[in-house]
Amino acid sequence: MKKAFIILGLFIGGIAACTSTKTGETTLEVAPETATVRYQCPMKCQGDTAYTTAGKCPVCKMDLKEVKAE
Ligand SMILES: [Zn+2]
């Protein structure tokens, strides 16, 4: 019986590891409007949503563009 639980645990753990590494690549932190430097999709896929770090747009995969607050 114990063995089944271990296998199940490994199985669930494997899935969790897979999904976490998958999202880890594209994890972007949404920047508050008060942030001095924000990164935004040039196509504005997500409207005014901007991120704290450079990366790729989760919608169109384009490189995010630096947006400076005025
Ligand atoms: Zn986009």
Short mmCIF file of N, CA and C and ligand atoms in Angstrom, two decimals:
data_model
loop_
_atom_site.label_atom_id
_atom_site.label_comp_id
_atom_site.label_asym_id
_atom_site.label_seq_id
_atom_site.Cartn_x
_atom_site.Cartn_y
_atom_site.Cartn_z
N MET A 1 0.82 -1.22 0.00
CA MET A 1 0.00 0.00 0.00
C MET A 1 0.86 1.27 0.00
N LYS A 2 1.92 1.24 0.81
CA LYS A 2 2.78 2.42 0.93
C LYS A 2 3.41 2.78 -0.42
N LYS A 3 3.76 1.74 -1.16
CA LYS A 3 4.44 1.95 -2.45
C LYS A 3 3.54 2.75 -3.40
N ALA A 4 2.27 2.45 -3.37
CA ALA A 4 1.32 3.14 -4.25
C ALA A 4 1.31 4.63 -3.95
N PHE A 5 1.39 4.96 -2.67
CA PHE A 5 1.38 6.37 -2.27
C PHE A 5 2.65 7.07 -2.73
N ILE A 6 3.78 6.34 -2.65
CA ILE A 6 5.06 6.92 -3.08
C ILE A 6 5.02 7.20 -4.59
N ILE A 7 4.50 6.23 -5.32
CA ILE A 7 4.41 6.40 -6.79
C ILE A 7 3.50 7.58 -7.12
N LEU A 8 2.37 7.63 -6.42
CA LEU A 8 1.41 8.72 -6.63
C LEU A 8 2.05 10.07 -6.30
N GLY A 9 2.83 10.08 -5.21
CA GLY A 9 3.51 11.31 -4.80
C GLY A 9 4.51 11.77 -5.84
N LEU A 10 5.26 10.82 -6.37
CA LEU A 10 6.24 11.15 -7.40
C LEU A 10 5.55 11.67 -8.65
N PHE A 11 4.44 11.05 -8.97
CA PHE A 11 3.67 11.42 -10.15
C PHE A 11 3.17 12.87 -10.03
N ILE A 12 2.56 13.17 -8.89
CA ILE A 12 2.04 14.52 -8.65
C ILE A 12 3.20 15.52 -8.60
N GLY A 13 4.29 15.11 -7.92
CA GLY A 13 5.46 15.98 -7.82
C GLY A 13 6.04 16.29 -9.19
N GLY A 14 6.05 15.28 -10.05
CA GLY A 14 6.56 15.46 -11.41
C GLY A 14 5.74 16.47 -12.18
N ILE A 15 4.44 16.35 -12.05
CA ILE A 15 3.54 17.30 -12.75
C ILE A 15 3.77 18.71 -12.23
N ALA A 16 3.87 18.83 -10.90
CA ALA A 16 4.07 20.14 -10.28
C ALA A 16 5.38 20.76 -10.76
N ALA A 17 6.43 19.95 -10.84
CA ALA A 17 7.74 20.44 -11.28
C ALA A 17 7.66 20.90 -12.73
N CYS A 18 6.93 20.15 -13.54
CA CYS A 18 6.79 20.47 -14.96
C CYS A 18 6.07 21.81 -15.14
N THR A 19 4.96 21.96 -14.46
CA THR A 19 4.17 23.18 -14.63
C THR A 19 4.90 24.38 -14.05
N SER A 20 5.66 24.17 -12.95
CA SER A 20 6.34 25.31 -12.34
C SER A 20 7.48 25.79 -13.23
N THR A 21 8.19 24.88 -13.89
CA THR A 21 9.28 25.32 -14.77
C THR A 21 8.70 25.96 -16.03
N LYS A 22 7.55 25.47 -16.45
CA LYS A 22 6.91 26.02 -17.64
C LYS A 22 6.50 27.48 -17.40
N THR A 23 5.86 27.71 -16.27
CA THR A 23 5.41 29.06 -15.98
C THR A 23 6.58 29.93 -15.53
N GLY A 24 7.63 29.30 -14.97
CA GLY A 24 8.79 30.04 -14.48
C GLY A 24 9.44 30.87 -15.56
N GLU A 25 9.41 30.39 -16.78
CA GLU A 25 10.02 31.11 -17.89
C GLU A 25 9.29 32.40 -18.21
N THR A 26 7.99 32.37 -18.05
CA THR A 26 7.21 33.52 -18.48
C THR A 26 6.58 34.28 -17.33
N THR A 27 7.02 33.98 -16.11
CA THR A 27 6.43 34.67 -14.97
C THR A 27 6.84 36.14 -14.99
N LEU A 28 5.86 36.98 -15.10
CA LEU A 28 6.09 38.42 -15.13
C LEU A 28 5.33 39.05 -13.99
N GLU A 29 5.96 40.00 -13.37
CA GLU A 29 5.31 40.68 -12.27
C GLU A 29 4.68 41.97 -12.79
N VAL A 30 3.41 42.13 -12.54
CA VAL A 30 2.72 43.34 -12.99
C VAL A 30 3.22 44.54 -12.20
N ALA A 31 3.62 45.56 -12.92
CA ALA A 31 4.16 46.77 -12.28
C ALA A 31 3.04 47.71 -11.89
N PRO A 32 3.16 48.33 -10.73
CA PRO A 32 2.15 49.32 -10.34
C PRO A 32 2.29 50.57 -11.22
N GLU A 33 1.23 51.32 -11.34
CA GLU A 33 1.27 52.51 -12.20
C GLU A 33 2.28 53.54 -11.73
N THR A 34 2.67 53.44 -10.45
CA THR A 34 3.62 54.39 -9.88
C THR A 34 5.07 54.02 -10.19
N ALA A 35 5.30 52.83 -10.72
CA ALA A 35 6.66 52.40 -11.04
C ALA A 35 7.27 53.33 -12.08
N THR A 36 8.56 53.65 -11.92
CA THR A 36 9.21 54.58 -12.84
C THR A 36 9.51 53.92 -14.18
N VAL A 37 9.89 52.67 -14.14
CA VAL A 37 10.17 51.95 -15.39
C VAL A 37 9.26 50.73 -15.45
N ARG A 38 8.52 50.64 -16.53
CA ARG A 38 7.60 49.52 -16.70
C ARG A 38 7.83 48.95 -18.10
N TYR A 39 7.49 47.72 -18.26
CA TYR A 39 7.65 47.07 -19.56
C TYR A 39 6.28 46.65 -20.06
N GLN A 40 6.02 47.04 -21.30
CA GLN A 40 4.69 46.83 -21.85
C GLN A 40 4.80 46.23 -23.25
N CYS A 41 3.79 45.48 -23.63
CA CYS A 41 3.76 44.91 -24.97
C CYS A 41 3.55 46.03 -25.99
N PRO A 42 4.36 46.08 -27.05
CA PRO A 42 4.18 47.13 -28.06
C PRO A 42 2.82 47.05 -28.76
N MET A 43 2.21 45.89 -28.74
CA MET A 43 0.90 45.73 -29.36
C MET A 43 -0.24 46.02 -28.39
N LYS A 44 0.12 46.27 -27.13
CA LYS A 44 -0.86 46.54 -26.07
C LYS A 44 -1.91 45.45 -25.98
N CYS A 45 -1.45 44.21 -26.01
CA CYS A 45 -2.34 43.05 -25.91
C CYS A 45 -3.16 43.09 -24.64
N GLN A 46 -2.56 43.57 -23.58
CA GLN A 46 -3.23 43.57 -22.29
C GLN A 46 -3.57 44.98 -21.84
N GLY A 47 -3.79 45.84 -22.80
CA GLY A 47 -4.17 47.21 -22.47
C GLY A 47 -3.04 47.94 -21.78
N ASP A 48 -3.33 48.47 -20.62
CA ASP A 48 -2.35 49.26 -19.88
C ASP A 48 -1.51 48.42 -18.93
N THR A 49 -1.70 47.12 -18.96
CA THR A 49 -0.93 46.26 -18.06
C THR A 49 0.54 46.32 -18.43
N ALA A 50 1.37 46.60 -17.43
CA ALA A 50 2.81 46.67 -17.63
C ALA A 50 3.50 45.82 -16.58
N TYR A 51 4.75 45.46 -16.87
CA TYR A 51 5.48 44.57 -15.97
C TYR A 51 6.74 45.22 -15.44
N THR A 52 7.22 44.68 -14.32
CA THR A 52 8.40 45.25 -13.66
C THR A 52 9.69 44.86 -14.36
N THR A 53 9.66 43.75 -15.09
CA THR A 53 10.88 43.28 -15.75
C THR A 53 10.63 43.08 -17.24
N ALA A 54 11.71 43.15 -18.00
CA ALA A 54 11.61 42.91 -19.44
C ALA A 54 11.33 41.43 -19.66
N GLY A 55 10.68 41.13 -20.75
CA GLY A 55 10.36 39.74 -21.04
C GLY A 55 9.53 39.68 -22.29
N LYS A 56 8.79 38.61 -22.42
CA LYS A 56 7.96 38.45 -23.61
C LYS A 56 6.50 38.57 -23.24
N CYS A 57 5.74 39.15 -24.12
CA CYS A 57 4.30 39.30 -23.91
C CYS A 57 3.68 37.91 -23.82
N PRO A 58 2.90 37.65 -22.78
CA PRO A 58 2.29 36.32 -22.65
C PRO A 58 1.25 36.05 -23.73
N VAL A 59 0.79 37.06 -24.39
CA VAL A 59 -0.25 36.89 -25.41
C VAL A 59 0.38 36.68 -26.79
N CYS A 60 1.20 37.64 -27.25
CA CYS A 60 1.75 37.55 -28.61
C CYS A 60 3.23 37.18 -28.65
N LYS A 61 3.86 37.02 -27.49
CA LYS A 61 5.26 36.60 -27.36
C LYS A 61 6.26 37.61 -27.92
N MET A 62 5.83 38.82 -28.11
CA MET A 62 6.76 39.86 -28.56
C MET A 62 7.53 40.36 -27.35
N ASP A 63 8.73 40.92 -27.60
CA ASP A 63 9.51 41.48 -26.49
C ASP A 63 8.80 42.70 -25.93
N LEU A 64 8.77 42.76 -24.62
CA LEU A 64 8.13 43.90 -23.97
C LEU A 64 9.02 45.13 -24.15
N LYS A 65 8.38 46.27 -24.30
CA LYS A 65 9.10 47.52 -24.51
C LYS A 65 9.12 48.34 -23.23
N GLU A 66 10.24 48.97 -23.00
CA GLU A 66 10.37 49.80 -21.80
C GLU A 66 9.49 51.03 -21.93
N VAL A 67 8.74 51.30 -20.89
CA VAL A 67 7.87 52.47 -20.87
C VAL A 67 8.28 53.31 -19.68
N LYS A 68 8.66 54.54 -19.94
CA LYS A 68 9.06 55.40 -18.83
C LYS A 68 7.93 56.32 -18.43
N ALA A 69 7.76 56.44 -17.15
CA ALA A 69 6.72 57.32 -16.64
C ALA A 69 7.11 58.77 -16.86
N GLU A 70 6.11 59.59 -17.15
CA GLU A 70 6.42 60.99 -17.40
C GLU A 70 6.26 61.82 -16.14
ZN ZN B 1 1.43 41.29 -26.90
#
